[in-house]
């Protein structure tokens, strides 16, 4: 036990190493031997870790611990002033999948000014939404249609599509919105729902063509 504690402590210290490969191995080691004493350290590191793959390993390490211990700490992080702390906490909550976290997915997070935070909130929301509350979530997500560039728009489309056809009544008014970006994004999302194999690039370009020609696809 003493050797195990020493190894784990060494791994925790490795989370601060300047080399990303060392930090990656350290996160793997902590997750392989879960210890609630190190939950705070893992969460703290999530807020500052610059490398994507290391952040993913930190999230995995947190999922290896009891949700009763990790979820309350992560809920505190989603209110952090640091965008990465909010984003990674939301991402980790989506991986844990404990629906007790649902009340923390506020409209403010779904429309967060930081796109990475908003995207993480969208992904977490569709995982955590309680049965019967999908239409309300779809309505909140639809307010973000037309936002950002392709990667952000694809994230939102995927979130809406994950809700299934329950999102269509909310989506359809956006297909005739005054903003052409909103219209194109809504049309592309509807097409992806109907034909998942079409691909987002094709769907968005086709939607732009329809918007340019007019709602009925006819030149005016």
Short mmCIF file of C-alpha atoms in Angstrom, two decimals:
data_model
loop_
_atom_site.label_atom_id
_atom_site.label_comp_id
_atom_site.label_asym_id
_atom_site.label_seq_id
_atom_site.Cartn_x
_atom_site.Cartn_y
_atom_site.Cartn_z
CA UNK A 1 0.00 0.00 0.00
CA UNK A 2 2.84 2.38 0.82
CA UNK A 3 4.45 1.72 -2.57
CA UNK A 4 1.08 2.25 -4.29
CA UNK A 5 0.64 5.57 -2.47
CA UNK A 6 4.16 6.62 -3.47
CA UNK A 7 3.53 5.72 -7.11
CA UNK A 8 0.24 7.62 -7.13
CA UNK A 9 1.79 10.69 -5.53
CA UNK A 10 4.56 10.59 -8.12
CA UNK A 11 1.90 10.43 -10.84
CA UNK A 12 0.08 13.44 -9.39
CA UNK A 13 3.34 15.40 -9.39
CA UNK A 14 3.78 14.36 -13.01
CA UNK A 15 0.59 16.25 -13.91
CA UNK A 16 2.64 19.46 -13.53
CA UNK A 17 5.55 18.30 -15.68
CA UNK A 18 6.51 20.53 -18.62
CA UNK A 19 6.43 17.54 -21.00
CA UNK A 20 2.97 16.61 -22.30
CA UNK A 21 3.96 12.92 -22.62
CA UNK A 22 4.75 12.81 -18.89
CA UNK A 23 1.47 14.54 -18.02
CA UNK A 24 -0.41 12.05 -20.20
CA UNK A 25 1.17 9.07 -18.44
CA UNK A 26 0.53 10.69 -15.07
CA UNK A 27 -3.18 11.12 -15.81
CA UNK A 28 -3.34 7.50 -16.97
CA UNK A 29 -1.68 6.34 -13.76
CA UNK A 30 -4.05 8.31 -11.53
CA UNK A 31 -7.06 6.97 -13.41
CA UNK A 32 -5.75 3.41 -13.31
CA UNK A 33 -5.59 3.59 -9.51
CA UNK A 34 -8.48 5.90 -8.54
CA UNK A 35 -8.05 7.76 -5.28
CA UNK A 36 -10.56 10.39 -4.12
CA UNK A 37 -7.75 12.41 -2.58
CA UNK A 38 -6.66 13.44 -6.07
CA UNK A 39 -10.01 14.47 -7.56
CA UNK A 40 -9.40 18.13 -6.82
CA UNK A 41 -5.99 17.97 -8.47
CA UNK A 42 -7.40 16.37 -11.61
CA UNK A 43 -10.12 19.01 -11.87
CA UNK A 44 -7.65 21.80 -11.22
CA UNK A 45 -5.40 20.48 -13.99
CA UNK A 46 -8.33 20.29 -16.42
CA UNK A 47 -8.72 24.05 -16.15
CA UNK A 48 -5.16 24.77 -17.29
CA UNK A 49 -3.96 21.79 -19.34
CA UNK A 50 -3.09 23.04 -22.87
CA UNK A 51 -2.97 19.67 -24.68
CA UNK A 52 -6.20 18.12 -25.94
CA UNK A 53 -5.12 14.49 -25.47
CA UNK A 54 -3.97 15.12 -21.92
CA UNK A 55 -7.31 16.81 -21.12
CA UNK A 56 -9.09 13.74 -22.48
CA UNK A 57 -7.02 11.51 -20.21
CA UNK A 58 -7.77 13.76 -17.24
CA UNK A 59 -11.47 13.44 -18.00
CA UNK A 60 -11.11 9.66 -18.25
CA UNK A 61 -9.32 9.61 -14.89
CA UNK A 62 -12.20 11.55 -13.32
CA UNK A 63 -14.77 9.11 -14.74
CA UNK A 64 -12.92 6.35 -12.91
CA UNK A 65 -13.88 7.90 -9.57
CA UNK A 66 -17.25 7.78 -7.84
CA UNK A 67 -19.77 10.27 -9.33
CA UNK A 68 -20.88 11.11 -5.80
CA UNK A 69 -17.44 12.65 -5.29
CA UNK A 70 -16.69 14.06 -8.73
CA UNK A 71 -20.04 15.53 -9.79
CA UNK A 72 -20.36 18.11 -6.97
CA UNK A 73 -16.85 19.39 -7.68
CA UNK A 74 -17.51 19.55 -11.43
CA UNK A 75 -20.76 21.45 -10.83
CA UNK A 76 -18.76 24.05 -8.98
CA UNK A 77 -16.38 24.30 -11.96
CA UNK A 78 -19.14 25.04 -14.50
CA UNK A 79 -19.58 28.37 -12.69
CA UNK A 80 -15.89 29.23 -12.97
CA UNK A 81 -14.78 32.49 -14.57
CA UNK A 82 -12.23 30.51 -16.60
CA UNK A 83 -13.65 29.35 -19.91
CA UNK A 84 -11.52 26.18 -20.09
CA UNK A 85 -12.61 25.20 -16.58
CA UNK A 86 -16.27 25.51 -17.60
CA UNK A 87 -15.76 23.70 -20.88
CA UNK A 88 -13.80 20.76 -19.48
CA UNK A 89 -16.15 20.36 -16.51
CA UNK A 90 -19.13 20.19 -18.88
CA UNK A 91 -17.28 17.73 -21.10
CA UNK A 92 -16.49 15.52 -18.11
CA UNK A 93 -20.08 15.67 -16.87
CA UNK A 94 -21.26 14.49 -20.29
CA UNK A 95 -18.90 11.50 -20.02
CA UNK A 96 -20.06 10.64 -16.51
CA UNK A 97 -23.70 10.92 -17.58
CA UNK A 98 -25.14 11.49 -14.11
CA UNK A 99 -28.46 13.27 -14.65
CA UNK A 100 -28.27 14.93 -11.26
CA UNK A 101 -26.06 17.41 -13.09
CA UNK A 102 -28.89 18.51 -15.41
CA UNK A 103 -29.96 21.61 -13.42
CA UNK A 104 -26.48 23.06 -13.94
CA UNK A 105 -26.98 23.15 -17.73
CA UNK A 106 -28.41 26.65 -17.82
CA UNK A 107 -29.43 28.79 -20.79
CA UNK A 108 -26.46 30.98 -19.94
CA UNK A 109 -24.10 28.04 -20.55
CA UNK A 110 -25.95 26.99 -23.72
CA UNK A 111 -25.36 30.48 -25.07
CA UNK A 112 -21.95 31.08 -23.47
CA UNK A 113 -19.87 33.70 -25.26
CA UNK A 114 -16.98 31.24 -25.47
CA UNK A 115 -17.75 28.83 -28.32
CA UNK A 116 -15.91 25.90 -26.78
CA UNK A 117 -17.93 26.28 -23.58
CA UNK A 118 -21.18 26.51 -25.54
CA UNK A 119 -20.32 23.44 -27.60
CA UNK A 120 -19.47 21.46 -24.46
CA UNK A 121 -22.77 22.59 -22.93
CA UNK A 122 -24.69 21.43 -26.02
CA UNK A 123 -23.08 17.99 -25.87
CA UNK A 124 -23.66 17.66 -22.13
CA UNK A 125 -27.26 18.82 -22.44
CA UNK A 126 -28.34 16.13 -24.89
CA UNK A 127 -26.77 13.46 -22.66
CA UNK A 128 -28.24 14.72 -19.39
CA UNK A 129 -31.68 16.03 -20.43
CA UNK A 130 -34.46 14.26 -18.48
CA UNK A 131 -37.16 12.47 -20.41
CA UNK A 132 -39.90 14.88 -21.42
CA UNK A 133 -37.74 18.00 -21.35
CA UNK A 134 -36.29 17.52 -24.83
CA UNK A 135 -38.62 20.07 -26.54
CA UNK A 136 -37.58 22.79 -24.11
CA UNK A 137 -33.93 21.96 -24.68
CA UNK A 138 -34.46 22.01 -28.45
CA UNK A 139 -35.97 25.48 -28.16
CA UNK A 140 -32.94 26.71 -26.22
CA UNK A 141 -30.52 25.16 -28.72
CA UNK A 142 -32.40 26.62 -31.68
CA UNK A 143 -31.60 30.13 -30.45
CA UNK A 144 -27.97 29.39 -31.36
CA UNK A 145 -28.61 28.49 -35.01
CA UNK A 146 -26.37 30.39 -37.39
CA UNK A 147 -23.70 30.93 -34.74
CA UNK A 148 -20.01 30.57 -35.51
CA UNK A 149 -18.17 28.79 -38.28
CA UNK A 150 -18.58 25.27 -39.67
CA UNK A 151 -17.20 23.37 -36.66
CA UNK A 152 -19.48 25.18 -34.22
CA UNK A 153 -22.49 24.86 -36.50
CA UNK A 154 -21.86 21.14 -36.95
CA UNK A 155 -21.70 20.69 -33.16
CA UNK A 156 -25.07 22.37 -32.76
CA UNK A 157 -26.62 20.36 -35.59
CA UNK A 158 -25.38 17.14 -34.00
CA UNK A 159 -26.86 18.15 -30.65
CA UNK A 160 -30.24 18.93 -32.20
CA UNK A 161 -30.22 15.73 -34.24
CA UNK A 162 -29.39 13.73 -31.10
CA UNK A 163 -32.76 14.87 -29.73
CA UNK A 164 -34.51 13.26 -32.70
CA UNK A 165 -37.68 14.42 -34.39
CA UNK A 166 -38.88 16.07 -31.19
CA UNK A 167 -36.75 19.05 -32.25
CA UNK A 168 -38.50 19.57 -35.60
CA UNK A 169 -41.35 21.82 -34.38
CA UNK A 170 -38.71 24.17 -32.96
CA UNK A 171 -36.43 23.90 -35.98
CA UNK A 172 -38.99 24.63 -38.68
CA UNK A 173 -39.63 28.31 -37.82
CA UNK A 174 -35.88 28.89 -38.10
CA UNK A 175 -35.98 27.57 -41.66
CA UNK A 176 -37.77 30.79 -42.63
CA UNK A 177 -35.87 33.12 -40.31
CA UNK A 178 -34.98 36.60 -41.56
CA UNK A 179 -31.27 35.87 -41.03
CA UNK A 180 -29.91 33.82 -43.98
CA UNK A 181 -27.28 32.18 -41.77
CA UNK A 182 -29.97 30.94 -39.41
CA UNK A 183 -32.10 29.72 -42.33
CA UNK A 184 -29.22 27.87 -43.97
CA UNK A 185 -28.15 26.25 -40.70
CA UNK A 186 -31.71 25.15 -39.87
CA UNK A 187 -32.26 23.70 -43.36
CA UNK A 188 -28.94 21.86 -43.25
CA UNK A 189 -29.79 20.40 -39.82
CA UNK A 190 -33.17 19.17 -41.04
CA UNK A 191 -31.52 17.54 -44.06
CA UNK A 192 -28.93 15.83 -41.90
CA UNK A 193 -31.69 14.45 -39.69
CA UNK A 194 -33.40 13.00 -42.77
CA UNK A 195 -30.20 11.84 -44.46
CA UNK A 196 -27.32 11.35 -41.98
CA UNK A 197 -25.06 10.07 -44.76
CA UNK A 198 -25.26 13.33 -46.71
CA UNK A 199 -22.53 14.99 -44.66
CA UNK A 200 -22.61 18.45 -43.15
CA UNK A 201 -20.59 20.16 -45.88
CA UNK A 202 -23.00 18.98 -48.57
CA UNK A 203 -26.04 19.81 -46.44
CA UNK A 204 -24.89 23.34 -45.62
CA UNK A 205 -23.92 24.16 -49.21
CA UNK A 206 -27.26 22.85 -50.48
CA UNK A 207 -29.04 24.85 -47.78
CA UNK A 208 -27.18 28.00 -48.81
CA UNK A 209 -28.26 27.44 -52.42
CA UNK A 210 -31.89 27.12 -51.33
CA UNK A 211 -31.65 30.28 -49.25
CA UNK A 212 -30.07 32.18 -52.14
CA UNK A 213 -32.84 31.11 -54.52
CA UNK A 214 -35.64 31.79 -52.08
CA UNK A 215 -37.59 29.61 -49.68
CA UNK A 216 -39.19 27.55 -52.44
CA UNK A 217 -35.94 26.99 -54.29
CA UNK A 218 -37.08 29.27 -57.12
CA UNK A 219 -35.32 32.41 -58.31
CA UNK A 220 -37.25 35.50 -57.43
#
